[in-house]
PDB file of N, CA and C in Angstrom:
ATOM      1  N   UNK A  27       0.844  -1.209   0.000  1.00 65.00           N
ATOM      2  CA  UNK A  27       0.000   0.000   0.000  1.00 65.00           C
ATOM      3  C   UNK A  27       0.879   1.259   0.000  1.00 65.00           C
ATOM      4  N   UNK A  28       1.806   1.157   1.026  1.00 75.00           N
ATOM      5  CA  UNK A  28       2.965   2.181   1.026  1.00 75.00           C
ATOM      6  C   UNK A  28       3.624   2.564  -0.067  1.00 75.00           C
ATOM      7  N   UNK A  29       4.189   1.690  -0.523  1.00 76.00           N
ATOM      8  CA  UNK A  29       4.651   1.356  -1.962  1.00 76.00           C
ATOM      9  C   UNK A  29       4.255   1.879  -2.795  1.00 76.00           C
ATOM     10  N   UNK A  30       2.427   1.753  -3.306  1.00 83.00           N
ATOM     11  CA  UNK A  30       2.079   2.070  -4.229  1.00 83.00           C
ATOM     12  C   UNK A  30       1.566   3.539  -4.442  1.00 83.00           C
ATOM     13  N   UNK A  31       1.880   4.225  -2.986  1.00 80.00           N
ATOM     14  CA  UNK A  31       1.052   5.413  -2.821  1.00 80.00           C
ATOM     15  C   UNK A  31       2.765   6.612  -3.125  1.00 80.00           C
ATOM     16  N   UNK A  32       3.672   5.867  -3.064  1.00 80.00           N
ATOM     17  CA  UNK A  32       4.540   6.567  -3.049  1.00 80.00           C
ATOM     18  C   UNK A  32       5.153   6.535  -4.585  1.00 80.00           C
ATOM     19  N   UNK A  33       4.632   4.998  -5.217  1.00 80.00           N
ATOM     20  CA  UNK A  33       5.154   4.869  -6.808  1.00 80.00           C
ATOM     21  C   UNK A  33       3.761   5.991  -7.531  1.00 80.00           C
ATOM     22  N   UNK A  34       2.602   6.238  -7.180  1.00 79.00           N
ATOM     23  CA  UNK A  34       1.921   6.961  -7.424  1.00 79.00           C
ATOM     24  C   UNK A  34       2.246   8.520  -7.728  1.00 79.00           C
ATOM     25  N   UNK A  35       2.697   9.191  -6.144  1.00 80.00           N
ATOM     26  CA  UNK A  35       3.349  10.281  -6.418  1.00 80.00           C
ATOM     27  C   UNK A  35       4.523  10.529  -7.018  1.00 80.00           C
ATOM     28  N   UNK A  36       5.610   9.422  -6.748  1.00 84.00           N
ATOM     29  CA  UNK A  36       6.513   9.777  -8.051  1.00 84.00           C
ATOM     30  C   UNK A  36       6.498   9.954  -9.602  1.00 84.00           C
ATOM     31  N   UNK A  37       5.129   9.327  -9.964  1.00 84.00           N
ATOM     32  CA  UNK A  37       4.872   9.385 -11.536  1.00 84.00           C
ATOM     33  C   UNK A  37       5.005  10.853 -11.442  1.00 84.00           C
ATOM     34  N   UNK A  38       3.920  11.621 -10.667  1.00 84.00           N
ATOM     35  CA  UNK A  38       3.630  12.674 -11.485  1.00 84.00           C
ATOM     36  C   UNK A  38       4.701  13.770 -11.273  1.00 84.00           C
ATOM     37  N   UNK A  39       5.349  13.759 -10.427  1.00 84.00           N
ATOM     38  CA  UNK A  39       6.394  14.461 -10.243  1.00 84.00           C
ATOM     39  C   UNK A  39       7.615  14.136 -10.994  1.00 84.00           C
ATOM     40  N   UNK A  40       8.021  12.954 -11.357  1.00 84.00           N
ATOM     41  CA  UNK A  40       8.529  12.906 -12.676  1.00 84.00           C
ATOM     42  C   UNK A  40       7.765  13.353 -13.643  1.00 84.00           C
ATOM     43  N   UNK A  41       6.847  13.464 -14.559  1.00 88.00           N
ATOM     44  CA  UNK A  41       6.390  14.005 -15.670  1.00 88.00           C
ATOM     45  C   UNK A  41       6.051  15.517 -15.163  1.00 88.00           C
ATOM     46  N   UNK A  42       6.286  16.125 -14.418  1.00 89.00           N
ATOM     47  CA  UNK A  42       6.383  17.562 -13.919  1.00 89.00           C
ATOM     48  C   UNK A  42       7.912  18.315 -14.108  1.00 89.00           C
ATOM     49  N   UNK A  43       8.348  17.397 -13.705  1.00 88.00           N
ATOM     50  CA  UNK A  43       9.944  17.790 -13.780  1.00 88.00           C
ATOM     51  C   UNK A  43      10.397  17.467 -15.207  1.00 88.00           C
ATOM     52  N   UNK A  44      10.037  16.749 -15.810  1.00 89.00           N
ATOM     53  CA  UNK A  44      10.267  16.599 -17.199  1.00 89.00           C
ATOM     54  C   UNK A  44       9.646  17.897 -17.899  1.00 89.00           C
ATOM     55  N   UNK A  45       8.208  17.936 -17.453  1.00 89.00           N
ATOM     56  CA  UNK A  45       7.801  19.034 -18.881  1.00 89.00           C
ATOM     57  C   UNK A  45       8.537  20.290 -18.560  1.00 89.00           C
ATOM     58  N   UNK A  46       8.435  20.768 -17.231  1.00 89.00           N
ATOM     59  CA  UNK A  46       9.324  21.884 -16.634  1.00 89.00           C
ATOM     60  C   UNK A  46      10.883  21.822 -17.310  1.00 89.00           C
ATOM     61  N   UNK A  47      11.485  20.872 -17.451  1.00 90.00           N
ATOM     62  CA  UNK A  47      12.937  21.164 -17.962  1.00 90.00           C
ATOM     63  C   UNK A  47      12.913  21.277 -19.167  1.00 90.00           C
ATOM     64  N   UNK A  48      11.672  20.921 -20.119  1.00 87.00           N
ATOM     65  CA  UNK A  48      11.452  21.159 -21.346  1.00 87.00           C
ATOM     66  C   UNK A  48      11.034  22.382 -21.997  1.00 87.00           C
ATOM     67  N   UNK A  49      10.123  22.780 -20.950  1.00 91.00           N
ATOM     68  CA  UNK A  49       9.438  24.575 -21.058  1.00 91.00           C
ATOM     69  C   UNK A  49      10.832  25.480 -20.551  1.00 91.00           C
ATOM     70  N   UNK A  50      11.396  24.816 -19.602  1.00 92.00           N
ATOM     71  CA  UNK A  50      12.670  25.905 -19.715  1.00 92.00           C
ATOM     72  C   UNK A  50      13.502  25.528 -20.942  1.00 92.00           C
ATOM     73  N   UNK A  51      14.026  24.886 -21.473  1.00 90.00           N
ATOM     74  CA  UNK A  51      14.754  24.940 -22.343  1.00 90.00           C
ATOM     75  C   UNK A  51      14.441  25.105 -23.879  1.00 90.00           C
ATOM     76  N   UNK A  52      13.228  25.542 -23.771  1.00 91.00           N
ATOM     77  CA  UNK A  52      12.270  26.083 -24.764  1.00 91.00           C
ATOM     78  C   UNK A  52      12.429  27.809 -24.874  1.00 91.00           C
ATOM     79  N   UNK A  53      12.144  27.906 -23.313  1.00 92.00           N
ATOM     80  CA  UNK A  53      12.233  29.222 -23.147  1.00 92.00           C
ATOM     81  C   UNK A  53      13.774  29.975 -23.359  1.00 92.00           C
ATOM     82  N   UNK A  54      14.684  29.360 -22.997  1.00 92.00           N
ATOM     83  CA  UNK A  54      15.766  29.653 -23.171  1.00 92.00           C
ATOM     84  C   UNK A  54      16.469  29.586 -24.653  1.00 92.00           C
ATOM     85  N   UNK A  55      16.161  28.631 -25.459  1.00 90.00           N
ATOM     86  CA  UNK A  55      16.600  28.658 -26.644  1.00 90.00           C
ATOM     87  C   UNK A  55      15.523  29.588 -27.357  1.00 90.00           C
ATOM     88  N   UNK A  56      14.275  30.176 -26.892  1.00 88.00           N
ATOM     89  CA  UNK A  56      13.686  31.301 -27.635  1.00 88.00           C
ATOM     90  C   UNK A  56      13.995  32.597 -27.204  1.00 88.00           C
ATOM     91  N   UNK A  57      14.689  32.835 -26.178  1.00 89.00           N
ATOM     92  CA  UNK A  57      15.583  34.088 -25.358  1.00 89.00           C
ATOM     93  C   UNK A  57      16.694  34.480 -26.173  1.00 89.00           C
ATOM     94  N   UNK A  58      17.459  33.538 -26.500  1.00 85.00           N
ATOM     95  CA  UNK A  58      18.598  33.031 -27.219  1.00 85.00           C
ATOM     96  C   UNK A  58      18.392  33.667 -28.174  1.00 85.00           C
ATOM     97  N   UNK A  59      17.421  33.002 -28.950  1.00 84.00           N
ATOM     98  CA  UNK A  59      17.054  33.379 -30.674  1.00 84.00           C
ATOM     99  C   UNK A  59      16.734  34.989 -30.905  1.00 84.00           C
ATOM    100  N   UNK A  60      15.722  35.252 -29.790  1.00 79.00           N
ATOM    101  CA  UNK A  60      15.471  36.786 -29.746  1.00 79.00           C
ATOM    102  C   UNK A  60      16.738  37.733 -29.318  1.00 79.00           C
ATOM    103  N   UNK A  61      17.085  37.821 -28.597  1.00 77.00           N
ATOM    104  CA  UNK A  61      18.709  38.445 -28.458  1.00 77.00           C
ATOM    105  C   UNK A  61      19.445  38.485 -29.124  1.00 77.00           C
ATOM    106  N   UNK A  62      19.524  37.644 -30.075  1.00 76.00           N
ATOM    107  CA  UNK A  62      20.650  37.406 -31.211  1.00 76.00           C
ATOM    108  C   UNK A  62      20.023  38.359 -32.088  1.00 76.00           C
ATOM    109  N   UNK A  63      18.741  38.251 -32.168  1.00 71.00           N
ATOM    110  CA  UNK A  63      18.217  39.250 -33.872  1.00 71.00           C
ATOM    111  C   UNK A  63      18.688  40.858 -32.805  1.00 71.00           C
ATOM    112  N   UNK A  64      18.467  40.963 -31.949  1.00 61.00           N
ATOM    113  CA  UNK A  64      18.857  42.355 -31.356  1.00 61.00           C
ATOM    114  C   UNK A  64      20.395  42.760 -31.725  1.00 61.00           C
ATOM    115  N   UNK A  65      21.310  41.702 -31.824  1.00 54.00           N
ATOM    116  CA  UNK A  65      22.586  42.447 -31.758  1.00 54.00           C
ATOM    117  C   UNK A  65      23.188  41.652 -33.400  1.00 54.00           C
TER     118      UNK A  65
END
């Protein structure tokens, strides 16, 4: 029961931390892109 309540919350906090490192590095390579046309 323990087990499964804890393999439970780790799903989603892995697929949280995944999309999050993805939206940042989204965001950052579109920071990137925009700054560059500035200079």
């Amino acid at each position: 029961m323990i087990i499964t309540a804890v393999a439970m919350l780790e799903l989603p906090m892995n697929v949280y931390y995944t999309v999050n490192s993805c939206l940042y590095c989204m965001v950052t390579i579109w920071r990137h892109e925009k700054y560059q046309r500035f200079y």
